[in-house]
Tab-separated table of C-alpha atoms in Angstrom:
chain	number	residue	atom	x	y	z
A	1	UNK	CA	11.176	65.437	245.580
A	2	UNK	CA	9.789	67.794	243.142
A	3	UNK	CA	7.484	70.335	244.435
A	4	UNK	CA	5.979	71.628	241.327
A	5	UNK	CA	5.293	70.706	237.762
A	6	UNK	CA	8.649	72.576	236.730
A	7	UNK	CA	11.234	69.627	236.460
A	8	UNK	CA	13.699	72.407	237.542
A	9	UNK	CA	12.385	72.155	241.187
A	10	UNK	CA	13.449	68.569	241.473
A	11	UNK	CA	15.679	68.141	244.477
A	12	UNK	CA	17.647	65.238	245.570
A	13	UNK	CA	18.609	64.873	249.222
A	14	UNK	CA	20.979	62.238	250.867
A	15	UNK	CA	20.526	61.042	254.387
A	16	UNK	CA	22.402	58.562	256.794
A	17	UNK	CA	19.225	56.633	257.569
A	18	UNK	CA	15.515	56.371	256.849
A	19	UNK	CA	14.838	58.180	260.348
A	20	UNK	CA	17.127	61.075	259.166
A	21	UNK	CA	15.207	61.263	255.921
A	22	UNK	CA	11.928	61.258	257.806
A	23	UNK	CA	13.177	64.081	260.124
A	24	UNK	CA	14.347	65.890	256.909
A	25	UNK	CA	10.677	65.800	255.386
A	26	UNK	CA	9.280	67.174	258.644
A	27	UNK	CA	11.984	69.971	258.353
A	28	UNK	CA	10.839	70.886	254.931
A	29	UNK	CA	7.353	71.127	255.941
A	30	UNK	CA	8.226	73.231	259.014
A	31	UNK	CA	10.367	75.592	256.960
A	32	UNK	CA	7.333	76.000	254.609
A	33	UNK	CA	5.139	76.836	257.467
A	34	UNK	CA	7.734	79.362	258.754
A	35	UNK	CA	7.955	80.991	255.424
A	36	UNK	CA	4.175	81.432	255.240
A	37	UNK	CA	3.745	82.557	258.780
A	38	UNK	CA	7.152	84.012	259.894
A	39	UNK	CA	5.659	85.485	263.074
A	40	UNK	CA	4.783	82.140	264.616
A	41	UNK	CA	7.238	81.070	267.273
A	42	UNK	CA	5.879	77.545	268.175
A	43	UNK	CA	4.940	75.474	265.328
A	44	UNK	CA	2.017	72.940	265.737
A	45	UNK	CA	0.709	70.622	263.056
A	46	UNK	CA	-0.787	66.992	262.967
A	47	UNK	CA	-0.188	63.998	260.600
A	48	UNK	CA	-2.884	65.189	258.339
A	49	UNK	CA	-1.177	68.517	257.726
A	50	UNK	CA	2.153	66.712	256.996
A	51	UNK	CA	0.209	64.326	254.602
A	52	UNK	CA	-1.328	67.206	252.817
A	53	UNK	CA	2.035	68.695	252.299
A	54	UNK	CA	3.417	65.313	250.853
A	55	UNK	CA	0.332	64.990	248.632
A	56	UNK	CA	0.833	68.496	247.368
A	57	UNK	CA	4.217	67.717	246.064
A	58	UNK	CA	4.384	66.812	242.305
A	59	UNK	CA	6.587	63.909	243.179
A	60	UNK	CA	8.231	62.342	246.224
A	61	UNK	CA	10.089	59.034	246.487
A	62	UNK	CA	12.796	57.272	248.542
A	63	UNK	CA	15.598	55.234	247.373
A	64	UNK	CA	16.649	53.093	250.333
A	65	UNK	CA	19.897	51.110	250.293
A	66	UNK	CA	19.322	47.396	251.077
A	67	UNK	CA	22.559	45.699	252.277
A	68	UNK	CA	21.543	42.212	251.564
A	69	UNK	CA	20.870	43.067	247.890
A	70	UNK	CA	23.557	45.680	247.444
A	71	UNK	CA	21.175	47.868	245.725
A	72	UNK	CA	18.755	50.934	246.219
A	73	UNK	CA	15.027	50.022	246.419
A	74	UNK	CA	12.424	52.658	245.397
A	75	UNK	CA	9.591	53.655	247.733
A	76	UNK	CA	6.686	55.830	246.907
A	77	UNK	CA	4.707	58.508	248.796
A	78	UNK	CA	2.376	56.009	250.580
A	79	UNK	CA	5.531	54.277	251.962
A	80	UNK	CA	6.862	57.651	253.055
A	81	UNK	CA	3.614	58.535	254.831
A	82	UNK	CA	3.507	55.256	256.561
A	83	UNK	CA	7.095	55.445	257.758
A	84	UNK	CA	6.448	59.140	258.861
A	85	UNK	CA	3.337	57.890	260.913
A	86	UNK	CA	5.326	55.175	262.576
A	87	UNK	CA	8.481	57.482	263.207
A	88	UNK	CA	6.405	60.243	264.712
A	89	UNK	CA	4.432	57.760	266.895
A	90	UNK	CA	7.756	56.425	268.211
A	91	UNK	CA	9.097	59.955	268.871
A	92	UNK	CA	5.897	60.781	270.788
A	93	UNK	CA	6.085	57.850	273.009
A	94	UNK	CA	9.546	58.756	274.121
């Protein structure tokens, strides 16, 4: 991901699974909220807040390893948003 136009802000993160990566993205957003509002003890946000955070990044993408191809496949921000929605929906149903 790259939060600003400055290429020096580009960050690479490695996760064991897509679900861990999605949790990591939520964690990034939650840390941003806590930095802005350090006095808030209980964070609440909805999917549109998370989407706005993702859309506000200069760049975000995912490279997901495909075992059958033995290669990493690139996915864009729309794919990430779709996966986040599915992931959070599953978590809410548990």
